[in-house]
Amino acid sequence: MRDVSIIGIGQTPVGEHWELSLRHLAYEALAAAMQDAGVERADALYVGNMLSGEISGQSHLGPLIADFAGLRGIEAVKIEGACGSGAAAVRIGYMAVASGLQDIVICVGVEKMTDEVGSRLTSGLAQAADADYESAHGLSFVALNALLMRRYMYEYHVRHEDFAGFAMNSHANAAGNPNAMFRRPITLEAFKTAAMIADPINLLDSSPMGDGAAAVILCPTEAAHRFTGKAVRIAASAMATDSLSIHDRRDPLWLQAAQDSAQRAYRQAGVGPADINLFELHDAFTIMGALSLEAAGFAERGKGWQLAVDGEIRPGGCIPICTMGGLKARGHPVGATGVYQIVEAAQQLRGEAGDCQIPNARRAMTQNIGGSGATIVTHILEA
Amino acid sequence: MRDVSIIGIGQTPVGEHWELSLRHLAYEALAAAMQDAGVERADALYVGNMLSGEISGQSHLGPLIADFAGLRGIEAVKIEGACGSGAAAVRIGYMAVASGLQDIVICVGVEKMTDEVGSRLTSGLAQAADADYESAHGLSFVALNALLMRRYMYEYHVRHEDFAGFAMNSHANAAGNPNAMFRRPITLEAFKTAAMIADPINLLDSSPMGDGAAAVILCPTEAAHRFTGKAVRIAASAMATDSLSIHDRRDPLWLQAAQDSAQRAYRQAGVGPADINLFELHDAFTIMGALSLEAAGFAERGKGWQLAVDGEIRPGGCIPICTMGGLKARGHPVGATGVYQIVEAAQQLRGEAGDCQIPNARRAMTQNIGGSGATIVTHILEA
């Protein structure tokens, strides 16, 4: 099996891109990544996307984007794992290069959400949950997370404001990221008084929807030096799954798939949580931040929120998370998010994170979540 | 790179499965394949599907099906390349095993279409085409193929009835396949007088929609003997793409991606068209049969229909196609079709095709098409 590295990264700002179609959006990230890598061709393209069928009436994104990018003919296919689609596409690209079947691979995550902001978007997002046993009963995606958060607060005696640190950290970090959607720090008071969405989740517990695309170029590590002096090695790539429906899990407050995929990643990379300098986790809602920290081994069960209260998730803390703003403040273009996380981790490891730079970042972990924890894709990257 | 073999196959009959949900349908094929292979666990699951979001309000099929099949926790993700999703999922499974990352992999194609038979199905299928430049102008999928067929008849001076052999062969072959949807032979007269759908495509030029699921189990060839005495080796796996929209192609009557992926497959397997004993091609419409035969090197440009007229595509002909009924008569559950083709080719190579058996079948080719030729996945299998 060949070792794999990232030789190029690209991204669009996250926001409302009324002037760009889905294919244009993907192209902007992809072209930036190819220019960054100095490559003019590729052997394959793997596209992470969740909602193009529902929102844009367009499936079949592999050839659509390959052709539009001037890469007509290459292997190109879409990978879908709900909000975990982006990192899943990188995982498939990793396999393609590792196998020896492809040498230069593009992985792009793209989502165009703001063309549709009504019930169709809510029902589209609910497709990540179990259609027969969850969505059919009226549970939207935020409602599912609200049930989890309420249960967490009850079981572990946690107040709502104990989650404030997650939102405040993400917003503070996003201020330094030119591609982030919300670049304003928020106060504890703002968090406590934000409009309620689905009790106990309020507006500032929730990540915003947005349009966006991010891309990485992969090649065998042994060939990376031919393209760039700043390759980032993929030390581990792991995917694990859980039941779609939360009620089918033994413990609804434990992200088993997050634990499984993190453990597989630690094994592959030969490291543990203490060796990770920064962690791009999937803070779609603040509760997910707490659950991810616990499942990935950074906190005891029921204690993930404490890291936020203590400021340990901030730059300079023991495990900085969402260093470029996370889903909460960079924005969450669902099928693209997993690739954004990996691009941002690569920025940190290349020392190109600007005002968001974590000093001496040598090893970063990313964790992309699909559904309420049913698909979890973990990567560990090394400078 | 590891050599990969198929150690188990499974399928449901294609038809109207009102009693089975999407997950049940997938499970039936998957469980049959696991039993066939004698395996009780797997490392990963790749699901080929196109329409579950549009028809069933359910995306995120990887963990859904893995969990329902008792495989909770494993890597599981959906692969989408329109009607080419099935073979694309096998292609990804092939990469997973070839890379050494996974040892036992399940690839399942599943589609539940008959829950929705109205405009939503038509618009769902049209998502395979270019939403901005084709579908938005009212071109349904059959209409696109009708334009191709009309142009073919004009350019090459071919009569509509010259395509009859494709439909008649598929129907005759399906008579021997217990999993086929339409098991009655049809006459030339019936073909000529069938109801018009989109001129010149009539009812008997067109494959029927149906519910269905098919699955294969893959493992490294070197380990296959531990599971079965009848493994089928994947001698080649290749995917190529073209522009989604037909008007963007230099020659609308040439399936460039079919040629590219067939040539890549021939090279990988070290064979040519003359070495193929049977060819499971993608006869969604009769015109696709002619175009595939030409692009894959079995006929000169503009002469694919002649093989049908001459009976050379029938069992005993120089290149038997659609030996178990093809899309036309086995039925076309879109995202599952590519896996059906591979399962049927494996049946032939194992000598288990019953009344459909091609004598001395040693090497089979399958070609799965997404859209009007934008995604083409070719596999070559060897006994």
Short mmCIF file of N, CA, C and O in Angstrom, two decimals, chain B residues 281-355:
data_model
loop_
_atom_site.label_atom_id
_atom_site.label_comp_id
_atom_site.label_asym_id
_atom_site.label_seq_id
_atom_site.Cartn_x
_atom_site.Cartn_y
_atom_site.Cartn_z
N LEU B 281 -24.03 -5.70 -21.63
CA LEU B 281 -24.03 -4.26 -21.91
C LEU B 281 -25.31 -3.61 -21.41
O LEU B 281 -26.24 -4.28 -20.98
N HIS B 282 -25.31 -2.29 -21.48
CA HIS B 282 -26.32 -1.48 -20.80
C HIS B 282 -27.43 -1.08 -21.79
O HIS B 282 -27.47 0.05 -22.29
N ASP B 283 -28.33 -2.02 -22.08
CA ASP B 283 -29.38 -1.78 -23.07
C ASP B 283 -30.61 -1.10 -22.44
O ASP B 283 -31.73 -1.60 -22.53
N ALA B 284 -30.37 0.07 -21.84
CA ALA B 284 -31.49 0.84 -21.29
C ALA B 284 -32.48 1.15 -22.41
O ALA B 284 -33.70 1.16 -22.20
N PHE B 285 -31.94 1.43 -23.60
CA PHE B 285 -32.72 1.58 -24.82
C PHE B 285 -31.95 0.82 -25.90
O PHE B 285 -30.73 0.68 -25.80
N THR B 286 -32.65 0.36 -26.93
CA THR B 286 -31.96 -0.44 -27.96
C THR B 286 -30.80 0.33 -28.58
O THR B 286 -29.75 -0.26 -28.88
N ILE B 287 -30.95 1.65 -28.73
CA ILE B 287 -29.87 2.43 -29.33
C ILE B 287 -28.58 2.31 -28.52
O ILE B 287 -27.47 2.29 -29.08
N MET B 288 -28.71 2.18 -27.19
CA MET B 288 -27.50 2.05 -26.36
C MET B 288 -26.78 0.73 -26.63
O MET B 288 -25.56 0.65 -26.51
N GLY B 289 -27.54 -0.30 -27.01
CA GLY B 289 -26.91 -1.57 -27.37
C GLY B 289 -25.99 -1.39 -28.57
O GLY B 289 -24.81 -1.82 -28.56
N ALA B 290 -26.49 -0.72 -29.60
CA ALA B 290 -25.68 -0.50 -30.80
C ALA B 290 -24.45 0.35 -30.48
O ALA B 290 -23.32 0.02 -30.88
N LEU B 291 -24.66 1.44 -29.75
CA LEU B 291 -23.54 2.35 -29.46
C LEU B 291 -22.47 1.69 -28.59
O LEU B 291 -21.27 1.91 -28.78
N SER B 292 -22.91 0.86 -27.64
CA SER B 292 -21.94 0.18 -26.77
C SER B 292 -21.09 -0.82 -27.55
O SER B 292 -19.88 -0.93 -27.33
N LEU B 293 -21.74 -1.58 -28.42
CA LEU B 293 -20.99 -2.57 -29.21
C LEU B 293 -19.92 -1.88 -30.06
O LEU B 293 -18.79 -2.38 -30.19
N GLU B 294 -20.26 -0.73 -30.58
CA GLU B 294 -19.29 0.00 -31.41
C GLU B 294 -18.15 0.55 -30.56
O GLU B 294 -16.97 0.36 -30.88
N ALA B 295 -18.50 1.22 -29.48
CA ALA B 295 -17.46 1.88 -28.67
C ALA B 295 -16.55 0.87 -27.99
O ALA B 295 -15.37 1.14 -27.74
N ALA B 296 -17.09 -0.32 -27.70
CA ALA B 296 -16.28 -1.33 -27.03
C ALA B 296 -15.49 -2.19 -28.01
O ALA B 296 -14.78 -3.11 -27.61
N GLY B 297 -15.62 -1.89 -29.29
CA GLY B 297 -14.76 -2.55 -30.27
C GLY B 297 -15.31 -3.82 -30.88
O GLY B 297 -14.57 -4.58 -31.53
N PHE B 298 -16.61 -4.05 -30.74
CA PHE B 298 -17.18 -5.27 -31.32
C PHE B 298 -17.77 -5.03 -32.70
O PHE B 298 -18.14 -5.97 -33.39
N ALA B 299 -17.89 -3.78 -33.09
CA ALA B 299 -18.43 -3.46 -34.41
C ALA B 299 -17.82 -2.16 -34.88
O ALA B 299 -17.37 -1.33 -34.08
N GLU B 300 -17.80 -1.97 -36.19
CA GLU B 300 -17.38 -0.68 -36.75
C GLU B 300 -18.38 0.40 -36.35
O GLU B 300 -19.55 0.10 -36.08
N ARG B 301 -17.94 1.63 -36.41
CA ARG B 301 -18.81 2.77 -36.18
C ARG B 301 -20.02 2.70 -37.13
O ARG B 301 -19.86 2.51 -38.35
N GLY B 302 -21.19 2.83 -36.56
CA GLY B 302 -22.40 2.81 -37.39
C GLY B 302 -22.87 1.42 -37.76
O GLY B 302 -23.82 1.25 -38.53
N LYS B 303 -22.22 0.39 -37.24
CA LYS B 303 -22.56 -0.98 -37.63
C LYS B 303 -22.99 -1.86 -36.45
O LYS B 303 -23.17 -3.07 -36.61
N GLY B 304 -23.15 -1.29 -35.28
CA GLY B 304 -23.54 -2.09 -34.12
C GLY B 304 -24.87 -2.80 -34.34
O GLY B 304 -25.04 -3.96 -33.94
N TRP B 305 -25.82 -2.12 -34.96
CA TRP B 305 -27.14 -2.70 -35.21
C TRP B 305 -27.04 -3.95 -36.07
O TRP B 305 -27.86 -4.86 -35.97
N GLN B 306 -26.00 -4.01 -36.95
CA GLN B 306 -25.88 -5.16 -37.86
C GLN B 306 -25.68 -6.47 -37.09
O GLN B 306 -26.18 -7.52 -37.49
N LEU B 307 -24.96 -6.39 -35.96
CA LEU B 307 -24.76 -7.60 -35.14
C LEU B 307 -26.09 -8.12 -34.63
O LEU B 307 -26.28 -9.33 -34.48
N ALA B 308 -27.01 -7.19 -34.35
CA ALA B 308 -28.34 -7.61 -33.89
C ALA B 308 -29.13 -8.22 -35.04
O ALA B 308 -29.76 -9.27 -34.90
N VAL B 309 -29.07 -7.59 -36.18
CA VAL B 309 -29.79 -8.10 -37.36
C VAL B 309 -29.27 -9.50 -37.72
O VAL B 309 -30.05 -10.40 -38.06
N ASP B 310 -27.97 -9.68 -37.62
CA ASP B 310 -27.36 -10.95 -38.01
C ASP B 310 -27.45 -12.02 -36.92
O ASP B 310 -26.99 -13.15 -37.12
N GLY B 311 -28.00 -11.67 -35.79
CA GLY B 311 -28.13 -12.66 -34.72
C GLY B 311 -26.83 -12.95 -33.99
O GLY B 311 -26.73 -13.90 -33.20
N GLU B 312 -25.81 -12.13 -34.22
CA GLU B 312 -24.50 -12.40 -33.60
C GLU B 312 -24.46 -12.06 -32.12
O GLU B 312 -23.51 -12.40 -31.43
N ILE B 313 -25.50 -11.37 -31.63
CA ILE B 313 -25.53 -11.03 -30.20
C ILE B 313 -26.27 -12.09 -29.40
O ILE B 313 -26.32 -12.03 -28.17
N ARG B 314 -26.83 -13.08 -30.09
CA ARG B 314 -27.57 -14.13 -29.39
C ARG B 314 -26.61 -15.18 -28.84
O ARG B 314 -25.45 -15.26 -29.28
N PRO B 315 -27.06 -16.01 -27.92
CA PRO B 315 -26.22 -17.12 -27.48
C PRO B 315 -25.79 -17.92 -28.71
O PRO B 315 -26.63 -18.22 -29.56
N GLY B 316 -24.52 -18.24 -28.82
CA GLY B 316 -24.02 -18.93 -30.00
C GLY B 316 -23.50 -17.97 -31.06
O GLY B 316 -22.78 -18.38 -31.97
N GLY B 317 -23.83 -16.69 -30.96
CA GLY B 317 -23.31 -15.69 -31.89
C GLY B 317 -21.89 -15.33 -31.53
O GLY B 317 -21.32 -15.86 -30.56
N CYS B 318 -21.31 -14.42 -32.29
CA CYS B 318 -19.90 -14.10 -32.03
C CYS B 318 -19.72 -13.33 -30.73
O CYS B 318 -18.68 -13.44 -30.09
N ILE B 319 -20.71 -12.54 -30.32
CA ILE B 319 -20.60 -11.85 -29.03
C ILE B 319 -21.97 -11.80 -28.34
O ILE B 319 -22.73 -10.83 -28.48
N PRO B 320 -22.29 -12.85 -27.61
CA PRO B 320 -23.58 -12.88 -26.89
C PRO B 320 -23.66 -11.72 -25.91
O PRO B 320 -22.71 -11.47 -25.16
N ILE B 321 -24.78 -11.01 -25.95
CA ILE B 321 -24.97 -9.90 -25.00
C ILE B 321 -26.25 -10.10 -24.19
O ILE B 321 -27.14 -10.86 -24.58
N CYS B 322 -26.31 -9.46 -23.06
CA CYS B 322 -27.52 -9.45 -22.23
C CYS B 322 -28.04 -10.87 -22.05
O CYS B 322 -29.23 -11.15 -22.24
N THR B 323 -27.14 -11.74 -21.63
CA THR B 323 -27.43 -13.17 -21.66
C THR B 323 -28.48 -13.60 -20.64
O THR B 323 -29.03 -14.70 -20.74
N MET B 324 -28.74 -12.77 -19.64
CA MET B 324 -29.78 -13.11 -18.66
C MET B 324 -31.02 -12.22 -18.84
O MET B 324 -31.91 -12.23 -18.00
N GLY B 325 -31.02 -11.46 -19.93
CA GLY B 325 -32.18 -10.61 -20.20
C GLY B 325 -31.86 -9.13 -20.30
O GLY B 325 -32.70 -8.34 -20.74
N GLY B 326 -30.65 -8.77 -19.85
CA GLY B 326 -30.25 -7.36 -19.96
C GLY B 326 -31.20 -6.43 -19.23
O GLY B 326 -32.10 -6.86 -18.50
N LEU B 327 -30.97 -5.15 -19.40
CA LEU B 327 -31.84 -4.16 -18.77
C LEU B 327 -33.26 -4.29 -19.33
O LEU B 327 -34.24 -4.11 -18.62
N LYS B 328 -33.33 -4.62 -20.63
CA LYS B 328 -34.61 -4.64 -21.33
C LYS B 328 -35.60 -5.63 -20.73
O LYS B 328 -36.80 -5.34 -20.65
N ALA B 329 -35.13 -6.79 -20.31
CA ALA B 329 -36.10 -7.81 -19.90
C ALA B 329 -35.85 -8.32 -18.48
O ALA B 329 -36.78 -8.74 -17.79
N ARG B 330 -34.59 -8.27 -18.01
CA ARG B 330 -34.38 -8.54 -16.58
C ARG B 330 -34.98 -7.38 -15.78
O ARG B 330 -35.50 -7.55 -14.70
N GLY B 331 -34.94 -6.19 -16.36
CA GLY B 331 -35.43 -5.00 -15.68
C GLY B 331 -34.27 -4.11 -15.28
O GLY B 331 -33.13 -4.57 -15.19
N HIS B 332 -34.58 -2.82 -15.03
CA HIS B 332 -33.54 -1.80 -14.83
C HIS B 332 -33.80 -1.00 -13.55
O HIS B 332 -34.31 0.12 -13.60
N PRO B 333 -33.48 -1.58 -12.39
CA PRO B 333 -33.51 -0.81 -11.14
C PRO B 333 -32.23 0.02 -11.12
O PRO B 333 -31.16 -0.50 -10.77
N VAL B 334 -32.31 1.26 -11.52
CA VAL B 334 -31.17 2.00 -12.04
C VAL B 334 -29.85 1.86 -11.26
O VAL B 334 -28.84 1.44 -11.81
N GLY B 335 -29.86 2.20 -9.97
CA GLY B 335 -28.61 2.13 -9.23
C GLY B 335 -28.14 0.72 -8.93
O GLY B 335 -27.01 0.51 -8.49
N ALA B 336 -28.99 -0.26 -9.16
CA ALA B 336 -28.62 -1.65 -8.91
C ALA B 336 -28.14 -2.37 -10.17
O ALA B 336 -27.44 -3.38 -10.09
N THR B 337 -28.50 -1.83 -11.33
CA THR B 337 -28.26 -2.53 -12.59
C THR B 337 -26.81 -2.96 -12.79
O THR B 337 -26.55 -4.09 -13.22
N GLY B 338 -25.87 -2.09 -12.49
CA GLY B 338 -24.47 -2.43 -12.72
C GLY B 338 -24.02 -3.62 -11.90
O GLY B 338 -23.15 -4.39 -12.33
N VAL B 339 -24.59 -3.79 -10.71
CA VAL B 339 -24.23 -4.96 -9.90
C VAL B 339 -24.93 -6.20 -10.45
O VAL B 339 -24.33 -7.29 -10.48
N TYR B 340 -26.17 -6.06 -10.91
CA TYR B 340 -26.82 -7.20 -11.58
C TYR B 340 -25.97 -7.72 -12.74
O TYR B 340 -25.79 -8.92 -12.91
N GLN B 341 -25.46 -6.80 -13.55
CA GLN B 341 -24.65 -7.23 -14.69
C GLN B 341 -23.46 -8.06 -14.24
O GLN B 341 -23.13 -9.08 -14.86
N ILE B 342 -22.81 -7.62 -13.15
CA ILE B 342 -21.62 -8.32 -12.67
C ILE B 342 -22.02 -9.66 -12.04
O ILE B 342 -21.34 -10.67 -12.22
N VAL B 343 -23.13 -9.68 -11.32
CA VAL B 343 -23.62 -10.93 -10.73
C VAL B 343 -23.94 -11.93 -11.84
O VAL B 343 -23.58 -13.11 -11.76
N GLU B 344 -24.60 -11.46 -12.89
CA GLU B 344 -24.97 -12.36 -13.98
C GLU B 344 -23.74 -12.88 -14.73
O GLU B 344 -23.67 -14.06 -15.10
N ALA B 345 -22.76 -12.00 -14.92
CA ALA B 345 -21.52 -12.45 -15.56
C ALA B 345 -20.85 -13.52 -14.71
O ALA B 345 -20.32 -14.51 -15.23
N ALA B 346 -20.89 -13.32 -13.39
CA ALA B 346 -20.30 -14.32 -12.49
C ALA B 346 -21.08 -15.64 -12.56
O ALA B 346 -20.49 -16.72 -12.54
N GLN B 347 -22.41 -15.54 -12.65
CA GLN B 347 -23.20 -16.77 -12.82
C GLN B 347 -22.76 -17.54 -14.06
O GLN B 347 -22.61 -18.75 -14.03
N GLN B 348 -22.56 -16.82 -15.13
CA GLN B 348 -22.12 -17.47 -16.38
C GLN B 348 -20.75 -18.12 -16.20
O GLN B 348 -20.53 -19.26 -16.62
N LEU B 349 -19.83 -17.41 -15.57
CA LEU B 349 -18.46 -17.94 -15.44
C LEU B 349 -18.41 -19.10 -14.46
O LEU B 349 -17.52 -19.95 -14.52
N ARG B 350 -19.35 -19.13 -13.53
CA ARG B 350 -19.42 -20.25 -12.58
C ARG B 350 -20.21 -21.41 -13.15
O ARG B 350 -20.37 -22.44 -12.50
N GLY B 351 -20.76 -21.25 -14.34
CA GLY B 351 -21.56 -22.32 -14.95
C GLY B 351 -22.90 -22.49 -14.27
O GLY B 351 -23.49 -23.56 -14.27
N GLU B 352 -23.40 -21.41 -13.66
CA GLU B 352 -24.64 -21.49 -12.89
C GLU B 352 -25.75 -20.63 -13.49
O GLU B 352 -26.64 -20.18 -12.78
N ALA B 353 -25.67 -20.43 -14.80
CA ALA B 353 -26.65 -19.55 -15.43
C ALA B 353 -27.88 -20.31 -15.91
O ALA B 353 -28.77 -19.73 -16.55
N GLY B 354 -27.94 -21.60 -15.61
CA GLY B 354 -29.15 -22.38 -15.93
C GLY B 354 -29.48 -22.35 -17.40
O GLY B 354 -28.61 -22.58 -18.26
N ASP B 355 -30.73 -22.08 -17.70
CA ASP B 355 -31.18 -22.06 -19.09
C ASP B 355 -30.50 -20.96 -19.91
O ASP B 355 -30.60 -20.95 -21.13
#
